[in-house]
Amino acid sequence: MAHSPLSLDDLDRKILSALVDNARRSFVEIGQEIGLSPAAVKRRVDRMRDAEVITGFTAVVRPSALGWRTEAYVEVFCESAAPPRRIAEVARAYPEVVAAMTVTGGADALLHIRAADIEHFEEVLERIRAESFVRRTNSVIVLTHLLPGSPDAGASASR
């Protein structure tokens, strides 16, 4: 459904910032912080949801808490021109692929992969490489998250 762009004012941006920081904050808390009544905050949130500025609320889970301690990005180089929908089908077939996108540059696609360990990652990579349209891959293993806000930022210090 196509929506015309919603004009956001400073209060809308403050509400969005508060929700991005912690989507479980109440409208009362947000209103007290920015100087609006809870009802006014709710009306603005509802308007932003209707306009699909806010598309949902979610829980962010630290992957290492689930045993997924290996993280990698894999560039996928395809034979001829594999259509994006085919790459998406393959990405959806692997629960270890947490994000997939087509990209500019030498690679055709970039996959963000989470795995339990290096052996698990290698198994996933072998299955991806076995896809008929994959010519080659280039992998980069994540060592450390440097910016706060990453799902596993600081996890290595607490292990």
PDB file of C-alpha atoms in Angstrom, residues 29-136:
ATOM      1  CA  GLU A  29       6.864   8.267  30.170  1.00  0.00           C
ATOM      2  CA  ILE A  30       7.421   9.585  26.662  1.00  0.00           C
ATOM      3  CA  GLY A  31       4.900  12.385  27.191  1.00  0.00           C
ATOM      4  CA  GLN A  32       6.537  13.468  30.440  1.00  0.00           C
ATOM      5  CA  GLU A  33       9.916  13.565  28.716  1.00  0.00           C
ATOM      6  CA  ILE A  34       8.811  15.655  25.727  1.00  0.00           C
ATOM      7  CA  GLY A  35       5.987  17.714  27.228  1.00  0.00           C
ATOM      8  CA  LEU A  36       2.887  16.042  25.758  1.00  0.00           C
ATOM      9  CA  SER A  37      -0.054  14.250  27.298  1.00  0.00           C
ATOM     10  CA  PRO A  38      -0.121  10.453  26.965  1.00  0.00           C
ATOM     11  CA  ALA A  39      -3.168  10.789  24.672  1.00  0.00           C
ATOM     12  CA  ALA A  40      -1.277  13.181  22.374  1.00  0.00           C
ATOM     13  CA  VAL A  41       1.684  10.784  22.211  1.00  0.00           C
ATOM     14  CA  LYS A  42      -0.681   7.916  21.361  1.00  0.00           C
ATOM     15  CA  ARG A  43      -2.375   9.939  18.602  1.00  0.00           C
ATOM     16  CA  ARG A  44       1.009  10.764  17.070  1.00  0.00           C
ATOM     17  CA  VAL A  45       2.196   7.136  17.296  1.00  0.00           C
ATOM     18  CA  ASP A  46      -1.070   5.943  15.723  1.00  0.00           C
ATOM     19  CA  ARG A  47      -0.656   8.492  12.907  1.00  0.00           C
ATOM     20  CA  MET A  48       2.928   7.342  12.294  1.00  0.00           C
ATOM     21  CA  ARG A  49       1.799   3.695  12.285  1.00  0.00           C
ATOM     22  CA  ASP A  50      -1.013   4.467   9.825  1.00  0.00           C
ATOM     23  CA  ALA A  51       1.508   6.206   7.539  1.00  0.00           C
ATOM     24  CA  GLU A  52       3.916   3.250   7.938  1.00  0.00           C
ATOM     25  CA  VAL A  53       6.637   5.443   9.434  1.00  0.00           C
ATOM     26  CA  ILE A  54       6.494   2.960  12.329  1.00  0.00           C
ATOM     27  CA  THR A  55       6.136  -0.509  10.851  1.00  0.00           C
ATOM     28  CA  GLY A  56       6.191  -2.570  14.023  1.00  0.00           C
ATOM     29  CA  PHE A  57       7.652  -3.199  17.427  1.00  0.00           C
ATOM     30  CA  THR A  58      10.051  -6.006  18.147  1.00  0.00           C
ATOM     31  CA  ALA A  59      12.213  -7.635  20.770  1.00  0.00           C
ATOM     32  CA  VAL A  60      15.953  -7.550  20.141  1.00  0.00           C
ATOM     33  CA  VAL A  61      17.583 -10.765  21.303  1.00  0.00           C
ATOM     34  CA  ARG A  62      21.306 -11.085  21.901  1.00  0.00           C
ATOM     35  CA  PRO A  63      22.253 -13.894  19.464  1.00  0.00           C
ATOM     36  CA  SER A  64      25.007 -15.256  21.700  1.00  0.00           C
ATOM     37  CA  ALA A  65      22.386 -15.897  24.403  1.00  0.00           C
ATOM     38  CA  LEU A  66      20.853 -18.399  21.967  1.00  0.00           C
ATOM     39  CA  GLY A  67      24.206 -20.016  21.235  1.00  0.00           C
ATOM     40  CA  TRP A  68      24.825 -18.184  17.941  1.00  0.00           C
ATOM     41  CA  ARG A  69      28.360 -16.942  18.680  1.00  0.00           C
ATOM     42  CA  THR A  70      29.772 -16.755  15.150  1.00  0.00           C
ATOM     43  CA  GLU A  71      28.806 -13.892  12.879  1.00  0.00           C
ATOM     44  CA  ALA A  72      29.875 -13.343   9.291  1.00  0.00           C
ATOM     45  CA  TYR A  73      29.111 -11.416   6.145  1.00  0.00           C
ATOM     46  CA  VAL A  74      29.292 -13.344   2.893  1.00  0.00           C
ATOM     47  CA  GLU A  75      29.572 -11.727  -0.513  1.00  0.00           C
ATOM     48  CA  VAL A  76      27.881 -13.899  -3.145  1.00  0.00           C
ATOM     49  CA  PHE A  77      29.073 -13.737  -6.744  1.00  0.00           C
ATOM     50  CA  CYS A  78      26.558 -15.248  -9.166  1.00  0.00           C
ATOM     51  CA  GLU A  79      26.780 -16.894 -12.579  1.00  0.00           C
ATOM     52  CA  SER A  80      25.263 -14.526 -15.145  1.00  0.00           C
ATOM     53  CA  ALA A  81      22.474 -12.500 -13.549  1.00  0.00           C
ATOM     54  CA  ALA A  82      20.668 -14.405 -10.824  1.00  0.00           C
ATOM     55  CA  PRO A  83      17.412 -12.563 -10.177  1.00  0.00           C
ATOM     56  CA  PRO A  84      17.049 -11.031  -6.703  1.00  0.00           C
ATOM     57  CA  ARG A  85      13.971 -13.165  -6.039  1.00  0.00           C
ATOM     58  CA  ARG A  86      16.068 -16.347  -6.522  1.00  0.00           C
ATOM     59  CA  ILE A  87      18.729 -15.059  -4.127  1.00  0.00           C
ATOM     60  CA  ALA A  88      15.946 -14.222  -1.648  1.00  0.00           C
ATOM     61  CA  GLU A  89      14.525 -17.768  -1.929  1.00  0.00           C
ATOM     62  CA  VAL A  90      17.911 -19.225  -1.060  1.00  0.00           C
ATOM     63  CA  ALA A  91      18.399 -16.780   1.814  1.00  0.00           C
ATOM     64  CA  ARG A  92      14.978 -17.684   3.274  1.00  0.00           C
ATOM     65  CA  ALA A  93      15.889 -21.394   3.104  1.00  0.00           C
ATOM     66  CA  TYR A  94      18.613 -20.935   5.729  1.00  0.00           C
ATOM     67  CA  PRO A  95      17.635 -19.810   9.244  1.00  0.00           C
ATOM     68  CA  GLU A  96      21.264 -18.820   9.757  1.00  0.00           C
ATOM     69  CA  VAL A  97      20.881 -16.033   7.176  1.00  0.00           C
ATOM     70  CA  VAL A  98      19.557 -13.112   9.218  1.00  0.00           C
ATOM     71  CA  ALA A  99      19.719 -10.510   6.422  1.00  0.00           C
ATOM     72  CA  ALA A 100      20.245 -10.577   2.679  1.00  0.00           C
ATOM     73  CA  MET A 101      20.517  -7.806   0.149  1.00  0.00           C
ATOM     74  CA  THR A 102      21.625  -7.145  -3.394  1.00  0.00           C
ATOM     75  CA  VAL A 103      24.572  -4.744  -3.524  1.00  0.00           C
ATOM     76  CA  THR A 104      26.649  -2.629  -5.847  1.00  0.00           C
ATOM     77  CA  GLY A 105      30.268  -3.446  -6.565  1.00  0.00           C
ATOM     78  CA  GLY A 106      31.762  -6.766  -7.569  1.00  0.00           C
ATOM     79  CA  ALA A 107      29.434  -9.012  -5.556  1.00  0.00           C
ATOM     80  CA  ASP A 108      25.808  -9.595  -6.495  1.00  0.00           C
ATOM     81  CA  ALA A 109      24.519 -10.077  -2.953  1.00  0.00           C
ATOM     82  CA  LEU A 110      25.564  -9.775   0.667  1.00  0.00           C
ATOM     83  CA  LEU A 111      24.385 -12.252   3.304  1.00  0.00           C
ATOM     84  CA  HIS A 112      24.579 -11.660   7.055  1.00  0.00           C
ATOM     85  CA  ILE A 113      24.971 -15.041   8.726  1.00  0.00           C
ATOM     86  CA  ARG A 114      24.827 -16.158  12.367  1.00  0.00           C
ATOM     87  CA  ALA A 115      26.023 -19.625  13.368  1.00  0.00           C
ATOM     88  CA  ALA A 116      26.802 -21.537  16.529  1.00  0.00           C
ATOM     89  CA  ASP A 117      30.498 -21.850  15.726  1.00  0.00           C
ATOM     90  CA  ILE A 118      32.966 -21.897  12.834  1.00  0.00           C
ATOM     91  CA  GLU A 119      32.086 -25.482  11.897  1.00  0.00           C
ATOM     92  CA  HIS A 120      28.399 -24.585  11.692  1.00  0.00           C
ATOM     93  CA  PHE A 121      29.227 -21.507   9.622  1.00  0.00           C
ATOM     94  CA  GLU A 122      31.311 -23.628   7.258  1.00  0.00           C
ATOM     95  CA  GLU A 123      28.399 -26.066   6.780  1.00  0.00           C
ATOM     96  CA  VAL A 124      26.060 -23.201   5.905  1.00  0.00           C
ATOM     97  CA  LEU A 125      28.625 -21.706   3.548  1.00  0.00           C
ATOM     98  CA  GLU A 126      29.084 -25.060   1.786  1.00  0.00           C
ATOM     99  CA  ARG A 127      25.310 -25.369   1.266  1.00  0.00           C
ATOM    100  CA  ILE A 128      25.130 -21.834  -0.138  1.00  0.00           C
ATOM    101  CA  ARG A 129      28.081 -22.498  -2.443  1.00  0.00           C
ATOM    102  CA  ALA A 130      26.303 -25.605  -3.736  1.00  0.00           C
ATOM    103  CA  GLU A 131      23.456 -23.487  -5.142  1.00  0.00           C
ATOM    104  CA  SER A 132      23.515 -23.729  -8.945  1.00  0.00           C
ATOM    105  CA  PHE A 133      23.819 -19.975  -9.555  1.00  0.00           C
ATOM    106  CA  VAL A 134      26.624 -19.294  -7.058  1.00  0.00           C
ATOM    107  CA  ARG A 135      29.991 -18.835  -8.781  1.00  0.00           C
ATOM    108  CA  ARG A 136      31.995 -17.993  -5.650  1.00  0.00           C
TER     109      ARG A 136
END
